Amino acid sequence: MPTKKADIKQFLMDTKVREVMATPVITVKEDDDFALVQEKIALYDVRHLPVVNETGCVVGLISQRDLYQIHSPRRLEDGSWYYDKEALNGFILKNVMLSKPFTLKPSNSLFEAIEATVRFKFGCIPIVDDYKKPCGILTRDTILKFLIT
């Protein structure tokens, strides 16, 4: 008789990343102005942005945490946060992004994704097709939301 732990592991191995990943993927291009990173994070309420090259292949990753470490926002009198676009654009995205991020394909198992997330402390994993083009993104939140439904 399988244990509950074994049943859970088997479920995670049988579940494919394509069933869990979030789509569409919000990306930035490696030659975009750095201020666009902050704009997209705020506009789409995301914490991670895959960075793509001119052919649309994933070449990097930038996170909200990276943004905060690179250039902190100022708090305005009304309590909102403000980024100086000119100061942000003083940074070159391809010089500050995480290059060659760990990726998975939609056919990988959720078990593999969770194992990598825990082992390497990833906040997200870009999901790419056979041509390294983004087709989804897997975050800790998307995994947890899937598991509680």
mmCIF file of C-alpha atoms in Angstrom:
data_model
loop_
_atom_site.group_PDB
_atom_site.id
_atom_site.type_symbol
_atom_site.label_atom_id
_atom_site.label_comp_id
_atom_site.label_asym_id
_atom_site.label_seq_id
_atom_site.Cartn_x
_atom_site.Cartn_y
_atom_site.Cartn_z
ATOM 1 C CA MET A 1 0.000 0.000 0.000
ATOM 2 C CA PRO A 2 1.557 3.339 -1.021
ATOM 3 C CA THR A 3 2.092 5.942 1.657
ATOM 4 C CA LYS A 4 0.548 9.387 1.444
ATOM 5 C CA LYS A 5 4.020 10.792 0.832
ATOM 6 C CA ALA A 6 4.509 8.420 -2.099
ATOM 7 C CA ASP A 7 1.090 9.348 -3.494
ATOM 8 C CA ILE A 8 1.944 13.050 -3.371
ATOM 9 C CA LYS A 9 5.321 12.493 -5.033
ATOM 10 C CA GLN A 10 3.681 10.444 -7.788
ATOM 11 C CA PHE A 11 1.056 13.150 -8.317
ATOM 12 C CA LEU A 12 3.807 15.776 -8.681
ATOM 13 C CA MET A 13 5.733 13.547 -11.095
ATOM 14 C CA ASP A 14 2.588 12.930 -13.176
ATOM 15 C CA THR A 15 1.624 16.621 -13.308
ATOM 16 C CA LYS A 16 3.230 18.507 -16.180
ATOM 17 C CA VAL A 17 4.479 22.084 -15.914
ATOM 18 C CA ARG A 18 2.082 23.059 -18.750
ATOM 19 C CA GLU A 19 -0.827 22.397 -16.365
ATOM 20 C CA VAL A 20 0.511 24.847 -13.781
ATOM 21 C CA MET A 21 2.466 27.582 -15.595
ATOM 22 C CA ALA A 22 1.103 31.087 -15.941
ATOM 23 C CA THR A 23 0.497 32.538 -19.388
ATOM 24 C CA PRO A 24 0.915 34.838 -21.188
ATOM 25 C CA VAL A 25 4.487 35.642 -20.224
ATOM 26 C CA ILE A 26 5.342 39.294 -19.712
ATOM 27 C CA THR A 27 8.873 39.875 -21.005
ATOM 28 C CA VAL A 28 11.340 42.657 -21.669
ATOM 29 C CA LYS A 29 13.926 42.814 -24.430
ATOM 30 C CA GLU A 30 17.579 42.888 -23.462
ATOM 31 C CA ASP A 31 18.042 46.245 -25.217
ATOM 32 C CA ASP A 32 14.935 47.913 -23.683
ATOM 33 C CA ASP A 33 15.353 50.956 -21.468
ATOM 34 C CA PHE A 34 15.772 49.793 -17.877
ATOM 35 C CA ALA A 35 12.844 51.965 -16.761
ATOM 36 C CA LEU A 36 10.575 49.617 -18.734
ATOM 37 C CA VAL A 37 11.391 46.856 -16.223
ATOM 38 C CA GLN A 38 9.855 48.911 -13.405
ATOM 39 C CA GLU A 39 6.904 49.946 -15.576
ATOM 40 C CA LYS A 40 6.036 46.355 -16.513
ATOM 41 C CA ILE A 41 6.468 45.056 -12.962
ATOM 42 C CA ALA A 42 4.041 47.710 -11.725
ATOM 43 C CA LEU A 43 1.594 47.539 -14.641
ATOM 44 C CA TYR A 44 1.248 43.751 -14.728
ATOM 45 C CA ASP A 45 1.750 43.178 -10.970
ATOM 46 C CA VAL A 46 4.509 40.607 -11.527
ATOM 47 C CA ARG A 47 7.765 40.013 -9.686
ATOM 48 C CA HIS A 48 9.809 38.350 -12.444
ATOM 49 C CA LEU A 49 10.420 39.247 -16.070
ATOM 50 C CA PRO A 50 12.179 36.948 -18.502
ATOM 51 C CA VAL A 51 14.523 38.903 -20.759
ATOM 52 C CA VAL A 52 14.480 37.998 -24.446
ATOM 53 C CA ASN A 53 16.877 38.764 -27.284
ATOM 54 C CA GLU A 54 16.049 40.129 -30.737
ATOM 55 C CA THR A 55 14.774 36.715 -31.872
ATOM 56 C CA GLY A 56 12.530 36.298 -28.812
ATOM 57 C CA CYS A 57 14.657 33.669 -27.045
ATOM 58 C CA VAL A 58 15.049 33.800 -23.256
ATOM 59 C CA VAL A 59 18.543 35.052 -22.431
ATOM 60 C CA GLY A 60 18.043 36.437 -18.946
ATOM 61 C CA LEU A 61 15.811 37.167 -15.988
ATOM 62 C CA ILE A 62 15.223 40.290 -13.914
ATOM 63 C CA SER A 63 13.177 40.412 -10.718
ATOM 64 C CA GLN A 64 11.512 43.019 -8.577
ATOM 65 C CA ARG A 65 14.097 42.264 -5.899
ATOM 66 C CA ASP A 66 16.893 42.962 -8.424
ATOM 67 C CA LEU A 67 15.225 46.265 -9.270
ATOM 68 C CA TYR A 68 15.081 47.282 -5.578
ATOM 69 C CA GLN A 69 18.758 46.389 -5.110
ATOM 70 C CA ILE A 70 19.864 48.238 -8.239
ATOM 71 C CA HIS A 71 17.909 51.429 -7.575
ATOM 72 C CA SER A 72 15.624 52.052 -4.598
ATOM 73 C CA PRO A 73 12.419 54.041 -5.106
ATOM 74 C CA ARG A 74 11.550 57.228 -3.219
ATOM 75 C CA ARG A 75 8.436 57.521 -1.085
ATOM 76 C CA LEU A 76 6.248 60.485 -1.978
ATOM 77 C CA GLU A 77 4.189 62.538 0.491
ATOM 78 C CA ASP A 78 1.030 60.594 -0.410
ATOM 79 C CA GLY A 79 2.778 57.328 0.562
ATOM 80 C CA SER A 80 3.235 56.041 -2.979
ATOM 81 C CA TRP A 81 6.602 54.997 -4.384
ATOM 82 C CA TYR A 82 8.373 56.815 -7.190
ATOM 83 C CA TYR A 83 11.215 55.701 -9.437
ATOM 84 C CA ASP A 84 13.313 58.249 -11.289
ATOM 85 C CA LYS A 85 13.149 57.060 -14.916
ATOM 86 C CA GLU A 86 16.325 58.890 -15.865
ATOM 87 C CA ALA A 87 18.248 57.230 -13.029
ATOM 88 C CA LEU A 88 16.850 53.802 -13.964
ATOM 89 C CA ASN A 89 17.860 54.296 -17.579
ATOM 90 C CA GLY A 90 21.429 54.817 -16.405
ATOM 91 C CA PHE A 91 21.558 51.027 -16.020
ATOM 92 C CA ILE A 92 21.860 48.642 -18.958
ATOM 93 C CA LEU A 93 19.500 45.695 -18.572
ATOM 94 C CA LYS A 94 21.750 43.079 -20.144
ATOM 95 C CA ASN A 95 24.529 44.087 -17.719
ATOM 96 C CA VAL A 96 22.415 43.662 -14.566
ATOM 97 C CA MET A 97 20.070 40.781 -15.449
ATOM 98 C CA LEU A 98 20.683 37.179 -14.450
ATOM 99 C CA SER A 99 22.114 35.715 -17.654
ATOM 100 C CA LYS A 100 21.225 32.220 -18.885
ATOM 101 C CA PRO A 101 18.529 31.468 -16.293
ATOM 102 C CA PHE A 102 17.443 27.935 -15.467
ATOM 103 C CA THR A 103 14.498 27.006 -17.686
ATOM 104 C CA LEU A 104 12.167 24.065 -18.108
ATOM 105 C CA LYS A 105 9.876 22.880 -20.886
ATOM 106 C CA PRO A 106 6.102 22.435 -20.605
ATOM 107 C CA SER A 107 6.575 18.646 -20.637
ATOM 108 C CA ASN A 108 8.752 18.623 -17.518
ATOM 109 C CA SER A 109 7.119 17.395 -14.333
ATOM 110 C CA LEU A 110 5.960 19.642 -11.530
ATOM 111 C CA PHE A 111 8.166 17.523 -9.253
ATOM 112 C CA GLU A 112 11.259 18.591 -11.234
ATOM 113 C CA ALA A 113 10.188 22.222 -11.036
ATOM 114 C CA ILE A 114 9.568 22.142 -7.281
ATOM 115 C CA GLU A 115 12.808 20.266 -6.655
ATOM 116 C CA ALA A 116 14.814 22.884 -8.599
ATOM 117 C CA THR A 117 12.935 25.769 -6.948
ATOM 118 C CA VAL A 118 13.719 24.460 -3.469
ATOM 119 C CA ARG A 119 17.288 23.319 -4.160
ATOM 120 C CA PHE A 120 18.419 26.516 -5.879
ATOM 121 C CA LYS A 121 16.018 28.958 -4.135
ATOM 122 C CA PHE A 122 14.470 30.108 -7.416
ATOM 123 C CA GLY A 123 11.601 32.584 -7.240
ATOM 124 C CA CYS A 124 10.519 31.557 -10.719
ATOM 125 C CA ILE A 125 11.366 29.344 -13.646
ATOM 126 C CA PRO A 126 10.776 30.535 -17.208
ATOM 127 C CA ILE A 127 9.118 27.828 -19.310
ATOM 128 C CA VAL A 128 10.417 27.701 -22.871
ATOM 129 C CA ASP A 129 9.666 25.802 -26.064
ATOM 130 C CA ASP A 130 12.221 23.870 -28.131
ATOM 131 C CA TYR A 131 13.486 27.166 -29.574
ATOM 132 C CA LYS A 132 14.036 28.799 -26.127
ATOM 133 C CA LYS A 133 11.018 31.097 -26.687
ATOM 134 C CA PRO A 134 8.965 31.780 -23.538
ATOM 135 C CA CYS A 135 5.624 29.992 -23.382
ATOM 136 C CA GLY A 136 4.926 30.247 -19.652
ATOM 137 C CA ILE A 137 6.361 31.084 -16.275
ATOM 138 C CA LEU A 138 6.285 29.083 -13.077
ATOM 139 C CA THR A 139 6.505 30.960 -9.779
ATOM 140 C CA ARG A 140 6.185 29.831 -6.193
ATOM 141 C CA ASP A 141 2.756 31.480 -6.165
ATOM 142 C CA THR A 142 1.524 29.632 -9.272
ATOM 143 C CA ILE A 143 2.667 26.347 -7.754
ATOM 144 C CA LEU A 144 0.946 27.052 -4.434
ATOM 145 C CA LYS A 145 -2.266 28.242 -6.104
ATOM 146 C CA PHE A 146 -2.354 25.063 -8.169
ATOM 147 C CA LEU A 147 -1.834 22.870 -5.109
ATOM 148 C CA ILE A 148 -4.629 24.451 -3.081
ATOM 149 C CA THR A 149 -7.240 24.116 -5.836
#
